[in-house]
Amino acid sequence: MKEENRALEMSHKALSDVAAEADNRGITIQRVGVKDVHLPIQVRRKTAGFVGALARIDLAVELPHHFRGTHMSRFVEVLFDFGQHPIGPGEIAEMLAEARKRLGARRADLRLAFKYFITKSAPATSAESALDYDCLFEGEQDESAFVFTLGVEVPVTLLCPCSKEISSRGAHSQRATVRVKVRTSPGEIIWIEDLVSLIEAQGSSGVYPVLKREDEKSVTEQAYDNPKFVEDILRDVVSALRGDSRITWFEVSCESMESIHNHSVFAYQQEERKP
Amino acid sequence: MKEENRALEMSHKALSDVAAEADNRGITIQRVGVKDVHLPIQVRRKTAGFVGALARIDLAVELPHHFRGTHMSRFVEVLFDFGQHPIGPGEIAEMLAEARKRLGARRADLRLAFKYFITKSAPATSAESALDYDCLFEGEQDESAFVFTLGVEVPVTLLCPCSKEISSRGAHSQRATVRVKVRTSPGEIIWIEDLVSLIEAQGSSGVYPVLKREDEKSVTEQAYDNPKFVEDILRDVVSALRGDSRITWFEVSCESMESIHNHSVFAYQQEERKP
Amino acid sequence: MKEENRALEMSHKALSDVAAEADNRGITIQRVGVKDVHLPIQVRRKTAGFVGALARIDLAVELPHHFRGTHMSRFVEVLFDFGQHPIGPGEIAEMLAEARKRLGARRADLRLAFKYFITKSAPATSAESALDYDCLFEGEQDESAFVFTLGVEVPVTLLCPCSKEISSRGAHSQRATVRVKVRTSPGEIIWIEDLVSLIEAQGSSGVYPVLKREDEKSVTEQAYDNPKFVEDILRDVVSALRGDSRITWFEVSCESMESIHNHSVFAYQQEERKP
Amino acid sequence: MKEENRALEMSHKALSDVAAEADNRGITIQRVGVKDVHLPIQVRRKTAGFVGALARIDLAVELPHHFRGTHMSRFVEVLFDFGQHPIGPGEIAEMLAEARKRLGARRADLRLAFKYFITKSAPATSAESALDYDCLFEGEQDESAFVFTLGVEVPVTLLCPCSKEISSRGAHSQRATVRVKVRTSPGEIIWIEDLVSLIEAQGSSGVYPVLKREDEKSVTEQAYDNPKFVEDILRDVVSALRGDSRITWFEVSCESMESIHNHSVFAYQQEERKP
């Protein structure tokens, strides 16, 4: 169509909806949506109330084979509407229901990644400071089911058992990151705070924003007394997760940024509880 | 053990192997290994010969429940041994066999990510230049099976059909990335070059390192004549992959870095061919 | 010292302060401190009040040649103390004064990077949504001077003038990022909102989180009517900054993620106003 | 101009060169060019010969006030022409001269970032493996001068002196990255291999891709016997650089990824030798 004619025609009719056009390729698209939308949100705390956070969000729906495209602006509208209210698993379900409704979709999924701060007391002086944990809320919903996944990343200190055993003095240690995702039985909620505590207890030592000298002595000695391979911490986290009857599925990885290498070592496990 | 005594004892015996100690937690670890090892490699080309590349590598094995840890240095040794030879699917299988053997493991998996350069001719002037594509070789092997996955990321231009249709002039365009992974029937090989060509043909236009003015006119007009949503390019890539009878499984995503938003839009599909 | 003896000795005396030991290498260190501390902060808005944000922070001081080390925990304590209060240029000066005092340092510098959201109205429908801008507060202070730098990153649409001119139809466009840092005369304040507006006006078009079809038509046509190279937008931003008499120094870069290439093009300028 | 008429007109004349149009804003642009071009290169080794590497490249020129734009395709052509030959400081000067010539520019600058591998022998077993170092070649040239800067990033182990001193057993260690840039007197060359060796010697211990148990014992004990703050390693690197009379300017930073915190600590120094 010539630009000139098109301009004329434009003034006489409503804007056509190209995305709503029929499609004859016969392909239902599993997921289509928006990615890396940044939005301030409110996250429910375990203790009463909620706290502000900054989320990076992906939201997608299934697109039936007979539509050419989806309506991308509606995804962002759904996100903005919910950005004002405290968000927990229940609200994730509501957001997905709203996205499915506004987009006429059978299925939708959502991923919110955000930093969450938890106040920690230093081990000797009890000095308080807040540590940042990378967290995830993931939800997936269709006509019959809603699956919610909670994810946390917990930094810990790992001290190498081999290095300790074979060396006449000292033992190399490093920061490691334990990433855990869990799903629970319907009606059960696991709070970020509790999942973080469960994981942190499995490191050679925890990490802290503020450590005075007495605290540094304490974490150094604790790590030295408690050497762990990535294999050890993975197994200890797996054992703890297996022991929580609310959990129906989990995924665990531990990555250790080795202080004696320029690469990482890691361990990984995914399990589903047999009903 | 006191440091002093330990030092003495050290001088009298071989270094103990802590990783080889027995473990009684009863947990077989699904994957344990090294991550983000950087290594120069040689990649087989479709045309005769091979080309140097820089790989970022993860290598992991299954760890039986009765061992406390694996031997991380052996993973890196396996990688170094194979860094000298041209690598294709066959060599991935050999590396996995070697890793399983040296580590006494039932199962192993490997991931090599590297940039691969393909010479392209500009559409009007035929000026030649080499474009970089992010590629992946992934392999997984146990006693009974070897699965190889090829991955490529292809940058393309997408021009928005809705923007073209509703606007009196112009239409917004942007760079998009199409990520594809494929698996094939035993004995079948798909070359990076061929998979890239299949994908590139589905964009509104391809992208090029060097475009002279005549070329820029050509790609601009080609994109304007060939508007596509992420949904369109995803379906067109899916159709093309379904049409290749060698392919038994694929995963496709297309992410478009929208020029009118500060976020991306995307579409995703994964399919397995029913035998 | 043997571990055994050291443990004994420990119980008899206070923990020694190794960082405070004398140093005889004769080297004053220009900057020493903490990096990538994450902390929730409150940012002053142009309109009354403030808004929560998530900051990534570096804080450093000069270390005199006669001290072996600084006291890293105090840096984090200074940051936590100020995390509770609204932060603007004045508070940056206070934080630096506090850091210098607690660390006995002649000089200190601070860098806070955070996302800041500004509500935008879509050009045709006036639909409101909030766009995220990466911002920076940087401060540097010694006995005699305090220099504050404000930084913003503004995403815009750029449409290529060459592509438009030489093509029979269409013109390629892409998202570009304009990064600006400014310093002002003492007593002058430039708000994030105003600096963003100044920059955004220089793009072929602005970008928006939510655009309905009428809006997409509007931004498409605006961009097509307003083609700009990175050189053009750089010069237009430089002209606008030169025209603001409060500004004494600025740095500008524009990076365009070309939709027809797999690389970016960019332009850069830094200027100081002659007094 | 209407699309229809423009198409007609196009067929009658050569494509116009919009970038070469006159500009009347009176602003000479300091740097304009391409960014993040990926290209295989050949890097000269200290020992005879050269080695393949993968470079990420920025190339920019000054743009006089009377031209509207530069010609971006020529930057990439210059890079491709030189991609075939071994590159060292001399070739950087040639590339800049060529860029200035083809683009009619008074000044040009270039930045090549690449990984460079150096074979290391493990300290006890002498097992050989190649470690990756992030390196930089930077050059800047105008009518009268050429300045070349070599940059290297060296991973090392740091063991905390305070933690060792105050703890009854053990001491926390972590991986740290020392980043150094140097410039030399005309005619003087410093090889990557030599600069890496100078830096690596200042860590509590070096890091290695492959360490057998005897080696792990060795590096653990070496680090424990050689505790260093970031301040210590910074001063030791500064001392070593001051001691090399070929060096006329340097910049050093050391960032330590603390194993007991979720943030880094760092030290920074920049010095110019007074002639």
Coordinates of C-alpha atoms in Angstrom, one line a residue, chain C residues 7-155:
Chain C
A7 CA 44.6 -20.2 71.2
L8 CA 46.0 -19.9 74.7
E9 CA 47.3 -16.5 74.1
M10 CA 44.0 -15.4 72.7
S11 CA 42.2 -16.0 75.9
H12 CA 44.4 -13.7 77.7
K13 CA 44.3 -10.5 75.6
A14 CA 42.0 -8.4 73.5
L15 CA 42.0 -9.1 69.8
S16 CA 44.8 -7.3 68.1
D17 CA 44.0 -4.8 65.4
V18 CA 46.1 -5.9 62.4
A19 CA 44.6 -3.2 60.1
A20 CA 45.8 -0.5 62.4
E21 CA 49.4 -1.7 62.4
A22 CA 52.1 0.6 61.1
D23 CA 53.1 0.3 57.5
N24 CA 56.5 1.2 56.2
R25 CA 56.1 0.9 52.4
G26 CA 55.6 4.6 52.2
I27 CA 52.5 4.4 49.9
T28 CA 49.4 6.4 50.5
I29 CA 46.5 4.5 48.9
Q30 CA 44.2 6.7 46.9
R31 CA 41.1 4.7 47.4
V32 CA 40.2 1.7 49.6
G33 CA 36.8 0.6 50.6
V34 CA 33.7 -1.6 49.8
K35 CA 32.1 -2.4 46.5
D36 CA 28.7 -3.7 45.4
V37 CA 27.0 -3.4 48.7
H38 CA 23.3 -3.7 48.1
L39 CA 21.0 -1.5 50.3
P40 CA 17.4 -0.2 50.2
I41 CA 17.5 3.6 50.2
Q42 CA 15.0 6.6 50.0
V43 CA 15.6 9.0 47.1
R44 CA 14.3 12.6 47.3
R45 CA 11.8 13.4 44.5
K46 CA 11.5 16.7 42.7
T47 CA 7.9 16.9 43.8
A48 CA 7.7 16.8 47.6
G49 CA 8.6 13.6 49.4
F50 CA 10.8 10.6 48.5
V51 CA 10.6 7.1 47.1
G52 CA 12.1 3.8 47.9
A53 CA 14.9 2.5 45.7
L54 CA 17.4 -0.3 45.7
A55 CA 21.0 0.9 45.6
R56 CA 24.3 -0.8 44.6
I57 CA 27.0 1.2 46.5
D58 CA 30.8 1.7 46.5
L59 CA 32.4 3.7 49.3
A60 CA 36.1 4.4 49.6
V61 CA 38.5 6.6 51.5
E62 CA 42.2 7.6 51.1
L63 CA 44.5 5.5 53.4
P64 CA 47.5 7.3 54.8
H65 CA 50.9 5.6 54.2
H66 CA 51.5 4.9 57.8
F67 CA 48.5 2.6 58.3
R68 CA 48.5 -1.0 57.0
G69 CA 44.8 -1.2 56.4
T70 CA 41.4 0.4 56.8
H71 CA 38.4 -0.9 58.8
M72 CA 36.0 -2.3 56.3
S73 CA 33.1 -2.9 58.7
R74 CA 32.8 0.8 59.4
F75 CA 32.0 1.6 55.7
V76 CA 29.0 -0.7 55.8
E77 CA 27.9 0.8 59.2
V78 CA 28.0 4.3 57.6
L79 CA 25.8 3.1 54.7
F80 CA 23.3 1.4 57.0
D81 CA 22.9 4.5 59.1
F82 CA 22.0 6.6 56.1
G83 CA 19.8 3.9 54.5
Q84 CA 16.9 5.0 56.7
H85 CA 16.8 8.7 55.5
P86 CA 15.9 10.3 52.2
I87 CA 19.0 10.8 50.2
G88 CA 19.9 13.8 47.9
P89 CA 23.1 15.7 47.3
G90 CA 23.2 17.1 50.8
E91 CA 23.0 13.7 52.4
I92 CA 25.8 12.4 50.1
A93 CA 28.0 15.2 51.6
E94 CA 27.0 14.1 55.1
M95 CA 27.7 10.5 54.4
L96 CA 31.2 11.4 53.1
A97 CA 31.8 13.6 56.1
E98 CA 30.8 10.7 58.4
A99 CA 32.9 8.2 56.5
R100 CA 36.0 10.5 56.7
K101 CA 35.4 11.0 60.4
R102 CA 34.9 7.4 61.4
L103 CA 37.8 6.3 59.3
G104 CA 40.1 9.2 60.0
A105 CA 40.4 9.9 56.3
R106 CA 41.3 13.0 54.5
R107 CA 39.3 12.1 51.4
A108 CA 36.3 9.9 50.6
D109 CA 34.1 9.1 47.6
L110 CA 30.8 7.4 47.2
R111 CA 28.8 5.9 44.3
L112 CA 25.1 4.9 44.5
A113 CA 23.6 3.3 41.4
F114 CA 19.8 2.8 41.5
K115 CA 16.7 2.5 39.3
Y116 CA 14.4 5.5 39.5
F117 CA 10.8 5.4 38.1
I118 CA 9.1 8.3 36.4
T119 CA 5.5 8.2 35.4
K120 CA 5.0 8.9 31.7
S121 CA 1.8 9.5 29.7
A122 CA 1.5 7.7 26.4
P123 CA 1.5 10.3 23.5
A124 CA -2.0 9.7 22.2
T125 CA -4.1 8.0 24.8
S126 CA -2.3 9.5 27.8
A127 CA -2.3 6.1 29.4
E128 CA 0.1 6.4 32.4
S129 CA 2.9 4.0 33.2
A130 CA 6.2 4.2 35.0
L131 CA 9.5 3.9 33.2
D132 CA 12.7 2.8 34.9
Y133 CA 15.8 4.9 34.5
D134 CA 19.3 3.8 35.8
C135 CA 20.6 6.7 37.9
L136 CA 23.8 7.5 39.8
F137 CA 24.7 9.7 42.7
E138 CA 28.4 10.2 43.0
G139 CA 30.2 12.3 45.6
E140 CA 33.8 13.1 46.4
Q141 CA 34.9 15.1 49.4
D142 CA 38.2 16.3 51.0
E143 CA 39.0 19.0 53.5
S144 CA 38.3 21.8 51.1
A145 CA 35.8 20.6 48.5
F146 CA 32.7 18.5 47.8
V147 CA 31.9 17.5 44.2
F148 CA 28.5 15.9 43.5
T149 CA 27.8 14.2 40.2
L150 CA 24.3 13.2 39.0
G151 CA 24.1 10.5 36.3
V152 CA 21.1 9.2 34.3
E153 CA 20.6 6.6 31.6
V154 CA 17.7 7.4 29.2
P155 CA 16.5 4.9 26.7

